[in-house]
Amino acid sequence: DAGVTQTPRHEVAEKGQTIILKCEPVSGHNDLFWYRQTKIQGLELLSYFRSKSLMEDGGAFKDRFKAEMLNSSFSTLKIQPTEPKDSAVYLCASSFDWGGNYAEQFFGPGTRLTVL
Amino acid sequence: EQQVQQSPASLVLQEAENAELQCSFSIFTNQVQWFYQRPGGRLVSLLYNPSGTKQSGRLTSTTVIKERRSSLHISSSQITDSGTYLCAMGLYQGKLIFGQGTKLSIKP
């Protein structure tokens, strides 16, 4: 039974480049989350989908960050253009919403992004 | 602003000692989840504990909603328990707000 998978595991980009991170949630889960993790800020929510519909578009992150969910088993996070301050670990998580608003979240291994 | 405070920020124990980690929330929440992370590692869900007491092996979590706090007790700590423990509270629509974590080091 596969958990959340993310690719690539590591990405190095030049400033100004466009990068696309990928995530496959746990099969059957209908909620998907993108987070960013840094030593200083900790974990911050970027985007959130419920049954493929975008529920949260990231507030301060919506500028250059765009998450999409084309089908229930695949999501992408595009950063365009990248800046050095975007260097962080990007985490994807999924959960099964049973209608009660809250559900246990499971995380992928993350993509470590370095922007030069 | 919704916040999660974790204490202590770091904890050093001898192997076999018990560890007690605390988490407090700025608002009432009925979703609390505890995670474990090694440096460079995946965030692993330990316990999902909306309220009351929940146990898994050597881990026991107690959440008191009306006091806006949760604790994680690790009994008979092992060297392999070393890492960062994060607690998170749930907001509406399943969003999680994370604390800054407790870094636990277990010495032989």
GROMACS .gro file of C-alpha atoms in nm:
model
  224
    1ASP     CA    1   0.000   0.000   0.000
    2ALA     CA    2   0.183   0.309  -0.123
    3GLY     CA    3   0.192   0.622   0.088
    4VAL     CA    4   0.224   0.974  -0.048
    5THR     CA    5   0.493   0.993  -0.316
    6GLN     CA    6   0.677   1.302  -0.434
    7THR     CA    7   0.916   1.366  -0.720
    8PRO     CA    8   1.182   1.476  -0.761
    9ARG     CA    9   1.343   1.430  -0.419
   10HIS     CA   10   1.596   1.703  -0.491
   11GLU     CA   11   1.585   1.996  -0.731
   12VAL     CA   12   1.843   2.263  -0.802
   13ALA     CA   13   1.730   2.566  -0.999
   14GLU     CA   14   1.880   2.892  -1.116
   15LYS     CA   15   1.707   3.212  -1.007
   16GLY     CA   16   1.425   3.294  -1.249
   17GLN     CA   17   1.366   2.937  -1.364
   18THR     CA   18   1.031   2.759  -1.356
   19ILE     CA   19   1.013   2.436  -1.159
   20ILE     CA   20   0.734   2.184  -1.121
   21LEU     CA   21   0.705   1.953  -0.821
   22LYS     CA   22   0.484   1.646  -0.833
   23CYS     CA   23   0.278   1.458  -0.576
   24GLU     CA   24   0.069   1.142  -0.574
   25PRO     CA   25  -0.160   1.115  -0.268
   26VAL     CA   26  -0.257   0.795  -0.089
   27SER     CA   27  -0.505   0.606  -0.305
   28GLY     CA   28  -0.862   0.693  -0.200
   29HIS     CA   29  -0.772   1.011  -0.015
   30ASN     CA   30  -0.973   1.315  -0.124
   31ASP     CA   31  -0.785   1.598   0.051
   32LEU     CA   32  -0.441   1.710  -0.064
   33PHE     CA   33  -0.214   1.970   0.094
   34TRP     CA   34   0.109   2.141  -0.011
   35TYR     CA   35   0.336   2.275   0.266
   36ARG     CA   36   0.672   2.443   0.275
   37GLN     CA   37   0.923   2.367   0.554
   38THR     CA   38   1.218   2.588   0.651
   39LYS     CA   39   1.427   2.602   0.966
   40ILE     CA   40   1.314   2.956   1.042
   41GLN     CA   41   0.943   2.949   0.954
   42GLY     CA   42   0.875   2.584   1.021
   43LEU     CA   43   0.583   2.432   0.828
   44GLU     CA   44   0.357   2.667   0.630
   45LEU     CA   45   0.050   2.573   0.427
   46LEU     CA   46   0.074   2.668   0.059
   47SER     CA   47  -0.236   2.514  -0.100
   48TYR     CA   48  -0.518   2.278  -0.018
   49PHE     CA   49  -0.752   2.075  -0.240
   50ARG     CA   50  -1.071   1.896  -0.141
   51SER     CA   51  -1.195   1.647  -0.401
   52LYS     CA   52  -0.977   1.824  -0.662
   53SER     CA   53  -1.127   2.167  -0.589
   54LEU     CA   54  -0.884   2.435  -0.473
   55MET     CA   55  -0.990   2.542  -0.121
   56GLU     CA   56  -0.683   2.747  -0.024
   57ASP     CA   57  -0.458   2.920  -0.271
   58GLY     CA   58  -0.178   3.013  -0.033
   59GLY     CA   59  -0.240   3.375   0.060
   60ALA     CA   60   0.107   3.529   0.062
   61PHE     CA   61   0.234   3.249  -0.161
   62LYS     CA   62  -0.017   3.288  -0.445
   63ASP     CA   63   0.206   3.529  -0.630
   64ARG     CA   64   0.454   3.287  -0.786
   65PHE     CA   65   0.319   2.958  -0.657
   66LYS     CA   66   0.047   2.767  -0.840
   67ALA     CA   67  -0.084   2.429  -0.735
   68GLU     CA   68  -0.303   2.218  -0.961
   69MET     CA   69  -0.485   1.890  -0.926
   70LEU     CA   70  -0.580   1.754  -1.267
   71ASN     CA   71  -0.711   1.425  -1.130
   72SER     CA   72  -0.765   1.268  -0.791
   73SER     CA   73  -0.430   1.088  -0.796
   74PHE     CA   74  -0.190   1.360  -0.909
   75SER     CA   75  -0.103   1.715  -0.814
   76THR     CA   76   0.166   1.963  -0.919
   77LEU     CA   77   0.315   2.270  -0.758
   78LYS     CA   78   0.467   2.520  -1.000
   79ILE     CA   79   0.700   2.795  -0.882
   80GLN     CA   80   0.753   3.063  -1.144
   81PRO     CA   81   0.992   3.243  -1.139
   82THR     CA   82   1.203   3.091  -0.863
   83GLU     CA   83   1.394   3.308  -0.616
   84PRO     CA   84   1.672   3.208  -0.372
   85LYS     CA   85   1.430   3.261  -0.079
   86ASP     CA   86   1.220   2.973  -0.217
   87SER     CA   87   1.493   2.728  -0.108
   88ALA     CA   88   1.313   2.492   0.128
   89VAL     CA   89   1.163   2.145   0.156
   90TYR     CA   90   0.823   2.120  -0.013
   91LEU     CA   91   0.592   1.863   0.142
   92CYS     CA   92   0.275   1.708   0.010
   93ALA     CA   93   0.018   1.547   0.241
   94SER     CA   94  -0.315   1.375   0.194
   95SER     CA   95  -0.609   1.268   0.407
   96PHE     CA   96  -0.952   1.114   0.372
   97ASP     CA   97  -1.231   1.354   0.454
   98TRP     CA   98  -1.519   1.158   0.597
   99GLY     CA   99  -1.736   1.467   0.619
  100GLY     CA  100  -1.632   1.572   0.965
  101ASN     CA  101  -1.388   1.845   0.856
  102TYR     CA  102  -1.092   1.688   1.030
  103ALA     CA  103  -0.886   1.388   0.931
  104GLU     CA  104  -0.540   1.248   0.995
  105GLN     CA  105  -0.286   1.374   0.742
  106PHE     CA  106  -0.009   1.162   0.592
  107PHE     CA  107   0.301   1.319   0.444
  108GLY     CA  108   0.528   1.241   0.153
  109PRO     CA  109   0.911   1.242   0.174
  110GLY     CA  110   0.935   1.597   0.041
  111THR     CA  111   1.127   1.770  -0.238
  112ARG     CA  112   1.435   1.965  -0.130
  113LEU     CA  113   1.459   2.273  -0.354
  114THR     CA  114   1.775   2.480  -0.379
  115VAL     CA  115   1.760   2.802  -0.580
  116LEU     CA  116   2.097   2.949  -0.671
  117GLU     CA  117  -0.336   3.468   1.457
  118GLN     CA  118  -0.367   3.100   1.533
  119GLN     CA  119  -0.057   2.966   1.704
  120VAL     CA  120   0.086   2.646   1.843
  121GLN     CA  121   0.349   2.662   2.117
  122GLN     CA  122   0.566   2.362   2.195
  123SER     CA  123   0.784   2.309   2.498
  124PRO     CA  124   1.056   2.244   2.565
  125ALA     CA  125   1.235   2.352   2.248
  126SER     CA  126   1.494   2.084   2.313
  127LEU     CA  127   1.531   1.797   2.555
  128VAL     CA  128   1.828   1.574   2.633
  129LEU     CA  129   1.768   1.250   2.823
  130GLN     CA  130   1.950   0.932   2.911
  131GLU     CA  131   1.836   0.612   2.749
  132ALA     CA  132   1.543   0.450   2.937
  133GLU     CA  133   1.424   0.780   3.088
  134ASN     CA  134   1.073   0.902   3.012
  135ALA     CA  135   1.008   1.209   2.797
  136GLU     CA  136   0.720   1.453   2.834
  137LEU     CA  137   0.651   1.697   2.549
  138GLN     CA  138   0.392   1.974   2.569
  139CYS     CA  139   0.183   2.160   2.317
  140SER     CA  140  -0.055   2.454   2.375
  141PHE     CA  141  -0.294   2.617   2.133
  142SER     CA  142  -0.411   2.976   2.094
  143ILE     CA  143  -0.766   2.864   2.009
  144PHE     CA  144  -0.994   2.572   2.084
  145THR     CA  145  -0.940   2.284   1.848
  146ASN     CA  146  -1.072   1.930   1.828
  147GLN     CA  147  -0.801   1.804   1.597
  148VAL     CA  148  -0.452   1.738   1.726
  149GLN     CA  149  -0.188   1.537   1.547
  150TRP     CA  150   0.163   1.449   1.666
  151PHE     CA  151   0.445   1.390   1.417
  152TYR     CA  152   0.805   1.270   1.428
  153GLN     CA  153   1.084   1.377   1.194
  154ARG     CA  154   1.450   1.279   1.165
  155PRO     CA  155   1.689   1.532   1.005
  156GLY     CA  156   1.621   1.520   0.632
  157GLY     CA  157   1.350   1.262   0.690
  158ARG     CA  158   0.982   1.227   0.625
  159LEU     CA  159   0.721   1.366   0.863
  160VAL     CA  160   0.574   1.055   1.024
  161SER     CA  161   0.233   1.061   1.190
  162LEU     CA  162   0.259   0.924   1.545
  163LEU     CA  163  -0.081   0.983   1.697
  164TYR     CA  164  -0.402   1.151   1.585
  165ASN     CA  165  -0.568   1.251   1.906
  166PRO     CA  166  -0.862   1.491   1.900
  167SER     CA  167  -0.935   1.451   2.272
  168GLY     CA  168  -0.872   1.229   2.571
  169THR     CA  169  -0.588   0.981   2.590
  170LYS     CA  170  -0.453   0.767   2.309
  171GLN     CA  171  -0.170   0.514   2.324
  172SER     CA  172   0.049   0.351   2.066
  173GLY     CA  173   0.329   0.131   2.197
  174ARG     CA  174   0.551   0.347   2.420
  175LEU     CA  175   0.374   0.666   2.314
  176THR     CA  176   0.082   0.818   2.503
  177SER     CA  177  -0.090   1.138   2.400
  178THR     CA  178  -0.333   1.327   2.622
  179THR     CA  179  -0.536   1.615   2.483
  180VAL     CA  180  -0.755   1.839   2.701
  181ILE     CA  181  -0.960   2.049   2.462
  182LYS     CA  182  -1.104   2.291   2.721
  183GLU     CA  183  -0.751   2.372   2.840
  184ARG     CA  184  -0.621   2.400   2.482
  185ARG     CA  185  -0.327   2.169   2.538
  186SER     CA  186  -0.188   1.831   2.442
  187SER     CA  187   0.105   1.627   2.571
  188LEU     CA  188   0.309   1.339   2.435
  189HIS     CA  189   0.467   1.097   2.678
  190ILE     CA  190   0.743   0.863   2.558
  191SER     CA  191   0.819   0.588   2.807
  192SER     CA  192   1.153   0.407   2.835
  193SER     CA  193   1.318   0.622   2.570
  194GLN     CA  194   1.557   0.465   2.319
  195ILE     CA  195   1.842   0.619   2.120
  196THR     CA  196   1.636   0.571   1.804
  197ASP     CA  197   1.368   0.803   1.949
  198SER     CA  198   1.603   1.097   1.887
  199GLY     CA  199   1.464   1.350   1.642
  200THR     CA  200   1.213   1.634   1.626
  201TYR     CA  201   0.857   1.598   1.751
  202LEU     CA  202   0.596   1.830   1.606
  203CYS     CA  203   0.240   1.884   1.715
  204ALA     CA  204  -0.024   2.037   1.493
  205MET     CA  205  -0.374   2.167   1.553
  206GLY     CA  206  -0.653   2.151   1.302
  207LEU     CA  207  -0.854   2.446   1.182
  208TYR     CA  208  -1.166   2.442   0.966
  209GLN     CA  209  -1.154   2.238   0.647
  210GLY     CA  210  -0.874   2.019   0.776
  211LYS     CA  211  -0.597   2.278   0.769
  212LEU     CA  212  -0.312   2.212   1.014
  213ILE     CA  213  -0.108   2.472   1.201
  214PHE     CA  214   0.224   2.337   1.327
  215GLY     CA  215   0.435   2.417   1.629
  216GLN     CA  216   0.808   2.476   1.598
  217GLY     CA  217   0.888   2.133   1.738
  218THR     CA  218   1.078   1.977   2.028
  219LYS     CA  219   1.420   1.840   1.946
  220LEU     CA  220   1.474   1.524   2.150
  221SER     CA  221   1.821   1.373   2.200
  222ILE     CA  222   1.859   1.040   2.376
  223LYS     CA  223   2.209   0.963   2.506
  224PRO     CA  224   2.341   0.611   2.579
   0.00000   0.00000   0.00000
